[in-house]
mmCIF file of C-alpha atoms in Angstrom:
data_model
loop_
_atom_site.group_PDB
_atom_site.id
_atom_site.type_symbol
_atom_site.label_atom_id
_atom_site.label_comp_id
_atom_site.label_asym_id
_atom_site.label_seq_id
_atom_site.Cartn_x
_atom_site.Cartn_y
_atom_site.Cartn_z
ATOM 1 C CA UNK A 221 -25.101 -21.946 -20.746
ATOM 2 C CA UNK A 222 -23.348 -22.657 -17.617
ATOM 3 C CA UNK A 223 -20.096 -23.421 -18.725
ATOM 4 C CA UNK A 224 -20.348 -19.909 -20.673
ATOM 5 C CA UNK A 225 -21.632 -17.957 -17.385
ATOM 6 C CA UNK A 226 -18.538 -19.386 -16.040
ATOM 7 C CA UNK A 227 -16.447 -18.187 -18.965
ATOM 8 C CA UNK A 228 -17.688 -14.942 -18.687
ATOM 9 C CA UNK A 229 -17.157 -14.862 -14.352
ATOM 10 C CA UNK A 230 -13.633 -15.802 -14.632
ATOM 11 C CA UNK A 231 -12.237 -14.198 -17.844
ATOM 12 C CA UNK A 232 -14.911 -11.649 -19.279
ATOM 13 C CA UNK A 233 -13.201 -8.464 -18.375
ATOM 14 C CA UNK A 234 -10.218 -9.931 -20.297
ATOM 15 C CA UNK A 235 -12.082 -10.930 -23.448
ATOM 16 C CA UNK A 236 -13.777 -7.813 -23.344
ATOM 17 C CA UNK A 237 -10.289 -6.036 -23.325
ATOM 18 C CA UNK A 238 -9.355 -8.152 -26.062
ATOM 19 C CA UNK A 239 -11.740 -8.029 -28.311
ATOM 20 C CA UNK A 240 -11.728 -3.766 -27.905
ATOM 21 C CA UNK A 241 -7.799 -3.414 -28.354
ATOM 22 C CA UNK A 242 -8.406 -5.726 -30.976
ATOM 23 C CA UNK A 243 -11.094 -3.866 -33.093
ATOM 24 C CA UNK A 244 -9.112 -0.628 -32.539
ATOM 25 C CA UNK A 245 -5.930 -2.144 -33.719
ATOM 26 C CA UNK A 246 -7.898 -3.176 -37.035
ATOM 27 C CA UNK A 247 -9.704 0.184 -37.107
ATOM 28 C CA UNK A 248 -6.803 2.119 -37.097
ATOM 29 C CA UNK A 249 -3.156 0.468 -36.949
ATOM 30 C CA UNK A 250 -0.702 3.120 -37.921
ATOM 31 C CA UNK A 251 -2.237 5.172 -34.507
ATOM 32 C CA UNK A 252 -3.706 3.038 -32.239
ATOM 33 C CA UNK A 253 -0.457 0.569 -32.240
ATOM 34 C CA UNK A 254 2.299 2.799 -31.549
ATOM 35 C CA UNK A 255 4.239 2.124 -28.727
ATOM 36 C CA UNK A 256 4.347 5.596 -27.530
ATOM 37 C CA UNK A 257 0.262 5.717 -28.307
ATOM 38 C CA UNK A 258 -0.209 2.161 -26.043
ATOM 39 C CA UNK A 259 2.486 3.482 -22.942
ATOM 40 C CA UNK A 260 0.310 6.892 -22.856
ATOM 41 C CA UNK A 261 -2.864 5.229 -22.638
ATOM 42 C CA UNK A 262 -1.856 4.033 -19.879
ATOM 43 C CA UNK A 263 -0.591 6.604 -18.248
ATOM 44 C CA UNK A 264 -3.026 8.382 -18.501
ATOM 45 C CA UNK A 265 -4.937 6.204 -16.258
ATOM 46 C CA UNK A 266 -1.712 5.367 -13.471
ATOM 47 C CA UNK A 267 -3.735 7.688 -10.824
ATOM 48 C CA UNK A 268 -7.676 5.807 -11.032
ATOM 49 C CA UNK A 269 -5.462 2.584 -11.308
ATOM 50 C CA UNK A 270 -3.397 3.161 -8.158
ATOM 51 C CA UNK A 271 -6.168 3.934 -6.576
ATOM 52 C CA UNK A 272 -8.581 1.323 -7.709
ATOM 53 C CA UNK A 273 -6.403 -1.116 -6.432
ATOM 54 C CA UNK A 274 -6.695 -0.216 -3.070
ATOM 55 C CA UNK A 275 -10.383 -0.048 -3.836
ATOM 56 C CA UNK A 276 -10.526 -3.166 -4.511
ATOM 57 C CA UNK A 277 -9.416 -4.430 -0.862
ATOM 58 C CA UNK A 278 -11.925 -2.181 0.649
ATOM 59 C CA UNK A 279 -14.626 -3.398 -1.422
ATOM 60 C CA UNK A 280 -13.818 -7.328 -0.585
ATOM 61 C CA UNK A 281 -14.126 -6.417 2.840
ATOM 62 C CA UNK A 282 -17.418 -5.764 1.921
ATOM 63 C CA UNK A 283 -17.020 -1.363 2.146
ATOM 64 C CA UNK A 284 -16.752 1.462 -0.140
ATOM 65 C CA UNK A 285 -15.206 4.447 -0.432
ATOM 66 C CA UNK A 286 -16.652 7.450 -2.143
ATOM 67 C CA UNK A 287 -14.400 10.336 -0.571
ATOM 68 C CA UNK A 288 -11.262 9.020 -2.871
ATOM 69 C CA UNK A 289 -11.372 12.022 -5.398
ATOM 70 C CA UNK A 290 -11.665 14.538 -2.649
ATOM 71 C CA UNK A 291 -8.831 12.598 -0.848
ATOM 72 C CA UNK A 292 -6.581 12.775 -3.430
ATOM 73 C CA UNK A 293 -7.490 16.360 -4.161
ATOM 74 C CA UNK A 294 -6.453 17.162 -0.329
ATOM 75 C CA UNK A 295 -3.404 15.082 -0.426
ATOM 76 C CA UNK A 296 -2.059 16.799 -3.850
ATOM 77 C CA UNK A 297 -2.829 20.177 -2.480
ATOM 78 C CA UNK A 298 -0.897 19.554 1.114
ATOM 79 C CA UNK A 299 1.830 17.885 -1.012
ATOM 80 C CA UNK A 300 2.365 21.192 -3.191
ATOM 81 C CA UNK A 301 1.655 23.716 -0.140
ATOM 82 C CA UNK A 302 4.504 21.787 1.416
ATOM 83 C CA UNK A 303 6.679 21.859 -1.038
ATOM 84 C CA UNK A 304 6.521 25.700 -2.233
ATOM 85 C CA UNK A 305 7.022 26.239 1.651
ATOM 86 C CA UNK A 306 10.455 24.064 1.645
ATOM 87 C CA UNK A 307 11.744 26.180 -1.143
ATOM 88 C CA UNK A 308 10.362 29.570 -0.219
ATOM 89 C CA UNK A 309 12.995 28.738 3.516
ATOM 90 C CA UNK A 310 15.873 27.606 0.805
ATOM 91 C CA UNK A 311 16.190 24.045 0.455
ATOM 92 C CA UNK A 312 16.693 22.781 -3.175
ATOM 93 C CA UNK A 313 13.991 20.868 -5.350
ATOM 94 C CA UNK A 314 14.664 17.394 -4.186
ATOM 95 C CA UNK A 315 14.370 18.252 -0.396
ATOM 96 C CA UNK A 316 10.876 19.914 -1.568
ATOM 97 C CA UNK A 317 10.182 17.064 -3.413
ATOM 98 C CA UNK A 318 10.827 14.538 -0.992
ATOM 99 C CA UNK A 319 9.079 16.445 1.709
ATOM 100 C CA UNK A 320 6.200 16.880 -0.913
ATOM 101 C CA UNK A 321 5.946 12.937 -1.417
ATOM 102 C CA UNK A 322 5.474 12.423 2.028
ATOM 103 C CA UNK A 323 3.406 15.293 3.476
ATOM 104 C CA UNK A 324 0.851 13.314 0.025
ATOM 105 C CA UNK A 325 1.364 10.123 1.043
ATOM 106 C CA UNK A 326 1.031 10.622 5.118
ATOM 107 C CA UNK A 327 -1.961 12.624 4.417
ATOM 108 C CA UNK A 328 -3.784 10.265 2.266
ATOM 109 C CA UNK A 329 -2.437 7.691 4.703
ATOM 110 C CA UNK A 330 -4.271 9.299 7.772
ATOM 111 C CA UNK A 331 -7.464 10.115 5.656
ATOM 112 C CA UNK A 332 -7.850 6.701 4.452
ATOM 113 C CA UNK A 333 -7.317 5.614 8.401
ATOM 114 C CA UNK A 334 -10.159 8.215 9.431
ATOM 115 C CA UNK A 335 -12.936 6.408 7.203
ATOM 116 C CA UNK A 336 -11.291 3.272 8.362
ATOM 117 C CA UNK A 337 -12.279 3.918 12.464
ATOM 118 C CA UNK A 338 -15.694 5.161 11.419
ATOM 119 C CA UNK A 339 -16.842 2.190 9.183
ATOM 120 C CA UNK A 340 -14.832 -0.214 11.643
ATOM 121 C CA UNK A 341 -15.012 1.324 15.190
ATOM 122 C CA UNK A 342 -17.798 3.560 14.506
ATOM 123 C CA UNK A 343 -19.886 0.989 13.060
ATOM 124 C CA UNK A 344 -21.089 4.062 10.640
ATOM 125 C CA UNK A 345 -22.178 2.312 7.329
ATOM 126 C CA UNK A 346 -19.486 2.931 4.780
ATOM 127 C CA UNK A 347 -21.324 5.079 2.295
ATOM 128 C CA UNK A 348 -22.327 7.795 4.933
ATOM 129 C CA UNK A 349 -18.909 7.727 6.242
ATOM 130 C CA UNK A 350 -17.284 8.068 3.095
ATOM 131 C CA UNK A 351 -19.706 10.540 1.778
ATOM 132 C CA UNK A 352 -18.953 12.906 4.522
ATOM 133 C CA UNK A 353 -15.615 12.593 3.563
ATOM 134 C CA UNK A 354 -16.731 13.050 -0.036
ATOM 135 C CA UNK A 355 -17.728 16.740 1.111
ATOM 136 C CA UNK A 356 -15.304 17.310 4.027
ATOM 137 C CA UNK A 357 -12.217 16.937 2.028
ATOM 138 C CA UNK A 358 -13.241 18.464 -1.329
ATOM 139 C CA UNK A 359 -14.319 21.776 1.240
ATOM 140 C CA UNK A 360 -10.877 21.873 3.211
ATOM 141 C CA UNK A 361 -8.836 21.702 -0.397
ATOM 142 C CA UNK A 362 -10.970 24.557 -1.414
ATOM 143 C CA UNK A 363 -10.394 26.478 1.485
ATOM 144 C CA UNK A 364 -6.661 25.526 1.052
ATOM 145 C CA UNK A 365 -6.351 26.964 -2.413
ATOM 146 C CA UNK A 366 -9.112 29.648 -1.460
ATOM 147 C CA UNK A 367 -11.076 28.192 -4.041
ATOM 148 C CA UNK A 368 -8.859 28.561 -6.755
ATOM 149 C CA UNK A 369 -5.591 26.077 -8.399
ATOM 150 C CA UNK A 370 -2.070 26.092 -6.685
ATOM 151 C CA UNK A 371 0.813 25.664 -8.546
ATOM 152 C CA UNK A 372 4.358 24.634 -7.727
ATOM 153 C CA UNK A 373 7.341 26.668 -7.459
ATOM 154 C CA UNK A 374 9.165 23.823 -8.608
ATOM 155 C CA UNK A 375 10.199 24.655 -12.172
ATOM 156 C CA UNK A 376 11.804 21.335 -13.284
ATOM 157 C CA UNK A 377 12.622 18.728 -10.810
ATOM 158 C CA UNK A 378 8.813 18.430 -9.767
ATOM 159 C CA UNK A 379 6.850 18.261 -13.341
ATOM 160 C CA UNK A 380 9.572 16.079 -14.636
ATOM 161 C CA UNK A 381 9.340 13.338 -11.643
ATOM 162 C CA UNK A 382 6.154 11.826 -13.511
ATOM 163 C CA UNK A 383 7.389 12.008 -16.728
ATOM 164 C CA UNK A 384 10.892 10.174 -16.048
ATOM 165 C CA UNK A 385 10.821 6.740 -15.861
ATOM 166 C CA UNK A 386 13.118 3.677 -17.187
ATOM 167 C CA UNK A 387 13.478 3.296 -20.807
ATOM 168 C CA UNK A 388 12.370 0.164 -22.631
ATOM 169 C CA UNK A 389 14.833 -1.525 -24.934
ATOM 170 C CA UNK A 390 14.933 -2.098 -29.060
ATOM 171 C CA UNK A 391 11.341 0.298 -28.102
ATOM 172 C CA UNK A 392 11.617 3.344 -29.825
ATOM 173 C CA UNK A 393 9.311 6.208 -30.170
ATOM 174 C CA UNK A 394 8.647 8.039 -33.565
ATOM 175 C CA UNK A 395 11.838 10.357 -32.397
ATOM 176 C CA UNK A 396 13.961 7.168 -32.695
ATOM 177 C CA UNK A 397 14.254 7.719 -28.574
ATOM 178 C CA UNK A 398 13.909 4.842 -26.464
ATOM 179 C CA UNK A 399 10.327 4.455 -25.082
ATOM 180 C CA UNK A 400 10.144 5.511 -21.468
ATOM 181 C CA UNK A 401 8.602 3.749 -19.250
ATOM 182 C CA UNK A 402 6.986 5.949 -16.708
ATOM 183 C CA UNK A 403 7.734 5.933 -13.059
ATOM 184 C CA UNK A 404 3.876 6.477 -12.868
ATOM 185 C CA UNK A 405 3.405 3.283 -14.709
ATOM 186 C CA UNK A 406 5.921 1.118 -12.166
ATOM 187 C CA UNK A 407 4.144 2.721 -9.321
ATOM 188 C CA UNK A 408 0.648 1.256 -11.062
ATOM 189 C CA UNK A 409 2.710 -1.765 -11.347
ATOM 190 C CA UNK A 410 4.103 -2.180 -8.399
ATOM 191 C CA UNK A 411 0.759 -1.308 -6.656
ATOM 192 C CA UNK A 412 -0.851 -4.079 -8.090
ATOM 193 C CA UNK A 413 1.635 -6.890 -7.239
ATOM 194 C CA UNK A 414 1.895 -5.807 -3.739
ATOM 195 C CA UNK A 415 -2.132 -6.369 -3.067
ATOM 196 C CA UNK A 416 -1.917 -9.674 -5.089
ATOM 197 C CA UNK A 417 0.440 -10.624 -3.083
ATOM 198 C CA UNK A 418 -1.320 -9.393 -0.014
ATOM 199 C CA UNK A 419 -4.535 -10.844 -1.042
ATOM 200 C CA UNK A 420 -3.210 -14.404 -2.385
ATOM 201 C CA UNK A 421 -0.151 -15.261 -0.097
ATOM 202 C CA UNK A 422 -1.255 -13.467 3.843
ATOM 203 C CA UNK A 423 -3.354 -14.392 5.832
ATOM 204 C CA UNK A 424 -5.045 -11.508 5.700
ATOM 205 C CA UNK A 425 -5.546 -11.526 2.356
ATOM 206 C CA UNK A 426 -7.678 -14.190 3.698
ATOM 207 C CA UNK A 427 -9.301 -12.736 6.730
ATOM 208 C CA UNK A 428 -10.400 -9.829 4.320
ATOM 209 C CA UNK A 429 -12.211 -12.222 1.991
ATOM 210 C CA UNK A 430 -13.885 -14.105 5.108
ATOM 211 C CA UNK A 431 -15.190 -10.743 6.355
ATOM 212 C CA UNK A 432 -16.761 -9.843 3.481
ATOM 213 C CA UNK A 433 -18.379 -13.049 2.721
ATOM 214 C CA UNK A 434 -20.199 -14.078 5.853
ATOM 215 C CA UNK A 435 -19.227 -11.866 8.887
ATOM 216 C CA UNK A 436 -21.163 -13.809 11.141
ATOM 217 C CA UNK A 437 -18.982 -16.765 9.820
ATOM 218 C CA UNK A 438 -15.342 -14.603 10.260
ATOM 219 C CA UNK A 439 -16.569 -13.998 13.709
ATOM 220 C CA UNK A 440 -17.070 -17.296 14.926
ATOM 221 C CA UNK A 441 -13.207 -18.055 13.052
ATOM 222 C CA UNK A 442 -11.613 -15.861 15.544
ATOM 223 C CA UNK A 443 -11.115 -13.054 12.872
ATOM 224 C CA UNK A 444 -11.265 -9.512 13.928
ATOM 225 C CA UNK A 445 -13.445 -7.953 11.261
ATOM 226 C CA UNK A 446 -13.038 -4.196 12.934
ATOM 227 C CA UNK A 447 -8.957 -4.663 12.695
ATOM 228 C CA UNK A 448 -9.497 -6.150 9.079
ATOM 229 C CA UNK A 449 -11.970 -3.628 7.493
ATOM 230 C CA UNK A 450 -9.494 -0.645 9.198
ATOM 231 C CA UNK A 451 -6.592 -2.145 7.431
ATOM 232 C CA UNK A 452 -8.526 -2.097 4.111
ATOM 233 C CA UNK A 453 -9.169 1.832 4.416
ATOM 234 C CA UNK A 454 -5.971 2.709 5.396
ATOM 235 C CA UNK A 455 -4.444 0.962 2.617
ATOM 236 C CA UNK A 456 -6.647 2.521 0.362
ATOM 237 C CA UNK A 457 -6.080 5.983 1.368
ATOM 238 C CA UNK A 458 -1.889 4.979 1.119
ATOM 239 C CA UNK A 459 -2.746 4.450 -2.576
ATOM 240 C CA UNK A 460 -4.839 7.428 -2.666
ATOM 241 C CA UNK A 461 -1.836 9.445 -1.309
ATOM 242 C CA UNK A 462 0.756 8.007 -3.613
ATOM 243 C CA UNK A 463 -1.601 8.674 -6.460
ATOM 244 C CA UNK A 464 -2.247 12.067 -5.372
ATOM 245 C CA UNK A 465 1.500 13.072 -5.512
ATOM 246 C CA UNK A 466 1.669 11.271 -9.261
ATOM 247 C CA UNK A 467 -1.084 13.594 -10.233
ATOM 248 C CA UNK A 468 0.490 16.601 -8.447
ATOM 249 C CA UNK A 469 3.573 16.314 -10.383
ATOM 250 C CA UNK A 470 2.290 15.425 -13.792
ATOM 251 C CA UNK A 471 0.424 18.887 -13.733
ATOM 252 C CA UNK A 472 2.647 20.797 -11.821
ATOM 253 C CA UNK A 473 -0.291 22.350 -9.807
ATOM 254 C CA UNK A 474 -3.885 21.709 -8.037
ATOM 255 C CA UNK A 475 -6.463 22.524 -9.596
ATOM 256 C CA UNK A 476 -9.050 22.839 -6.085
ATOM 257 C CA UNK A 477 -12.351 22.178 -7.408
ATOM 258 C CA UNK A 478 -11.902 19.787 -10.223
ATOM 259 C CA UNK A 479 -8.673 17.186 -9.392
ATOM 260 C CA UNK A 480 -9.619 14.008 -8.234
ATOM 261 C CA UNK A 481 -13.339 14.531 -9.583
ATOM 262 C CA UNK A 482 -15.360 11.032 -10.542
ATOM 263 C CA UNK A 483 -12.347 9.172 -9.550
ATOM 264 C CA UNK A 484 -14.583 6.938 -7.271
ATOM 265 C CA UNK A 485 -17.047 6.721 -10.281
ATOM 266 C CA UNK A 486 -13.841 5.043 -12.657
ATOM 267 C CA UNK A 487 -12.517 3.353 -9.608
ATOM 268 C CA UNK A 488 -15.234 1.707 -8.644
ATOM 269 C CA UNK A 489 -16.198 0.998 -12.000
ATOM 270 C CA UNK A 490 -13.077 -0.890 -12.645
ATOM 271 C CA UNK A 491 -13.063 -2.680 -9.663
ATOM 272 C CA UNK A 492 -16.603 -4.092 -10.189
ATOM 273 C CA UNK A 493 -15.810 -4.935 -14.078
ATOM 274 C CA UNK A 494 -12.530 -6.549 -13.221
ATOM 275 C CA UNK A 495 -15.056 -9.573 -11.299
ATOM 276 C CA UNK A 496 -14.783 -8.515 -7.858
ATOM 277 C CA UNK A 497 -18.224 -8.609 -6.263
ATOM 278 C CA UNK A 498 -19.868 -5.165 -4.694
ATOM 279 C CA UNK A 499 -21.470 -7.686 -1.788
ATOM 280 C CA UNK A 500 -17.867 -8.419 -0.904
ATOM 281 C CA UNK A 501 -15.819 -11.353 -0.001
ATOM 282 C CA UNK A 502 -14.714 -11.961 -3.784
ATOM 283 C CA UNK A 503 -12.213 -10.001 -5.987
ATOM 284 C CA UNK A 504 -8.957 -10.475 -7.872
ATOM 285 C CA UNK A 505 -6.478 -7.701 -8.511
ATOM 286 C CA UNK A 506 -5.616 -8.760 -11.966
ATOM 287 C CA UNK A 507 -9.248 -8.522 -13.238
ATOM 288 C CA UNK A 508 -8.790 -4.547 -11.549
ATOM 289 C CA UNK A 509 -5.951 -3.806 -13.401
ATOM 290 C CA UNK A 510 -7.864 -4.925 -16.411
ATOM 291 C CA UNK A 511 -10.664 -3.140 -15.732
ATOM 292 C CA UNK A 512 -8.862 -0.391 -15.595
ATOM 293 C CA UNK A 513 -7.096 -0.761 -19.313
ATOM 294 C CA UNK A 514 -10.876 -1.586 -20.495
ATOM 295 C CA UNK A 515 -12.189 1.795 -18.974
ATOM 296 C CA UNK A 516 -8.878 3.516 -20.553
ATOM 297 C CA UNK A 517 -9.654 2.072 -24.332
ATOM 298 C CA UNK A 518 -13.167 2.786 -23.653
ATOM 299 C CA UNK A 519 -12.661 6.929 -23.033
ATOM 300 C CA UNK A 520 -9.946 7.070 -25.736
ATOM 301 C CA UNK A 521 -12.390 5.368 -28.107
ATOM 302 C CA UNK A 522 -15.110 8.394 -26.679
ATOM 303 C CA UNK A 523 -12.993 10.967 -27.543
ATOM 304 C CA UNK A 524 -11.513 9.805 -30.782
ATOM 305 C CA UNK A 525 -15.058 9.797 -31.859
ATOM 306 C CA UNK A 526 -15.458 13.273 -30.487
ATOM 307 C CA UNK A 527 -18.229 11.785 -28.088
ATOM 308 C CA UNK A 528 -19.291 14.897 -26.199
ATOM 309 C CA UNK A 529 -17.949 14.656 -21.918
ATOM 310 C CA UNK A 530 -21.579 14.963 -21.372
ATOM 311 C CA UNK A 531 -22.286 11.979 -22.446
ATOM 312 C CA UNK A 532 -19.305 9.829 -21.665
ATOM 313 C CA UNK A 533 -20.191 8.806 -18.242
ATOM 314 C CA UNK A 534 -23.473 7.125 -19.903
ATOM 315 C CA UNK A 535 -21.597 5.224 -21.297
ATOM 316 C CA UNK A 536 -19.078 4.178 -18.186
ATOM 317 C CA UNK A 537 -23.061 3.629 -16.348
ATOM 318 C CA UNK A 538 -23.901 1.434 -18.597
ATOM 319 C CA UNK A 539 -20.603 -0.960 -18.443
ATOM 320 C CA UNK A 540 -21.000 -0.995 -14.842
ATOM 321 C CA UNK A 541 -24.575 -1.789 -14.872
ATOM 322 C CA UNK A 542 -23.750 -4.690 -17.332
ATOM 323 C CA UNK A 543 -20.995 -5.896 -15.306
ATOM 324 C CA UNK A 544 -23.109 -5.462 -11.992
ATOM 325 C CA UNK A 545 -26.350 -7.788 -13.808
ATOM 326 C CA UNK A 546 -23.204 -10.443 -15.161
ATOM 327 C CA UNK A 547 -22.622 -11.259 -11.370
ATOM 328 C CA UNK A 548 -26.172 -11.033 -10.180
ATOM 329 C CA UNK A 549 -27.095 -14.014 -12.953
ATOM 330 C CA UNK A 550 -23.881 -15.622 -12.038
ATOM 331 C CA UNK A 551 -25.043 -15.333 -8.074
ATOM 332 C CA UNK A 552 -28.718 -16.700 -9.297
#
């Protein structure tokens, strides 16, 4: 039994994975197995994945952050405000754009940085912190958009950014096009070998995991736990804004009161069934990105089987609830 608990701890969320893309290959081949069908699932799921990934560093610290969804909502809706503004003065798309990618990113940057000096400097416990900014950022997007969606003036440079990418050779669609690989995708990508690399090869990749596993013990090491935790957020909320301009552009508006919402639920939920541990000081960025695909086969399976929305998040409770018990008997 042990050497299966340890099975499961190290390479569950993979099996799992597996073992679903495996059954839906069998169930239905000629669908499921298309390379155009298997680069859309995942794209589908490039903006919870982005962010998860920063998730993931804040919850090794040992924090959370619930405001995510509302953050990218905010972010996406500066981002577009910004960018109908640079055209409405005279400037072509790609200024707009450009301007639009980093008005997004900044502002997810300073967001994330926010939560980060309340739950570090504050001392604030990170889920009232991050609930406040749960409700503060969701209510200045609304007032933003006046309650309603805003939509880009861009009319091709901006909805096609998302949709571009680099195609994939000797892959072709059922067009007889090469399959693209989305710059969405590389951004997912690239996201996730950056906090690898951060979290396997720094130092503080390190000091993060020390602070969330004894802080007493990180203390006494000469690590500065306030400086490490603050990093964590404002990483997170760099991932939120990059995410936030991905979304942006693959809709080609803001829709105010719906964008971004449960995107801490499937974050979170990925994070935790990719192995990292919701008392902190334990996670690995592969089992996130995972975690992510799982959740991804999971909802298409839902809605292939015409599971009603209402219902779907049972479902995505009850994975996290099993994956949350798996490391509590693998703790005992």
């Amino acid at each position: 039994m042990k050497i299966l608990g340890t099975f499961l701890q190290r390479y569950g969320v993979l099996a799992a994975f597996l073992l679903l893309f495996a059954w839906n290959a069998f169930r239905d081949p000629g669908v499921f197995l298309q390379p155009e069908n298997l680069r859309n699932l995942v794209n589908q799921n490039v903006g919870v994945g982005i962010i998860a990934i920063g998730m993931t560093l804040v919850i090794i610290t040992g924090g959370i952050d619930l405001s995510v969804g509302s953050m990218l909502a905010l972010a996406a809706a500066l981002g577009i405000t910004a960018l109908n503004k640079t055209i409405s003065l005279g400037y072509g798309e790609s200024v707009a754009c450009a301007i639009a990618a980093v008005v997004s990113i900044a502002s997810g940057t300073l967001m994330g940085a926010f939560n980060g000096l309340l739950v570090a400097y504050g001392r604030i416990a990170p889920f009232v912190a991050t609930l406040a900014g749960f409700a503060a950022y969701r209510s200045l997007c609304l007032a933003l958009a006046d309650g309603g969606e805003i939509r880009s003036q861009s009319t091709e440079l901006f909805p096609s950014l998302v949709r571009g990418g680099i195609p994939l050779p000797l892959v072709n669609v059922s067009g007889g096009e090469p399959l693209m690989i989305t710059w969405g995708i590389i951004l997912f990508l690239l996201a996730a070998l950056l906090a690898g690399f951060i979290l396997n090869y720094l130092p503080y990749g390190r000091h993060a995991i020390a602070t969330g596993s004894n802080e007493r013990a990180a203390i006494y090491s000469a690590i500065n736990i306030a400086s490490t935790r603050w990093i964590a957020y404002t990483l997170l909320g760099f991932l939120t804004g990059i995410a936030a301009f991905t979304q942006a552009s693959r809709m080609n508006s803001v829709a105010s009161g719906s964008l971004g919402n449960l995107y801490e639920l499937d974050a979170i939920a990925a994070v935790v069934i990719g192995g990292t541990s919701l008392r902190g000081g334990k996670g690995r960025i592969w089992g996130t990105v995972v975690g992510v695909l799982l959740l991804g086969i999971i909802t298409n399976m839902l809605v292939v089987a015409n599971v009603s929305v209402h219902w779907q998040g049972v479902v995505k409770g009850s994975v996290i609830l099993a994956a949350v018990l798996l490391q509590r008997e693998q703790k005992d």
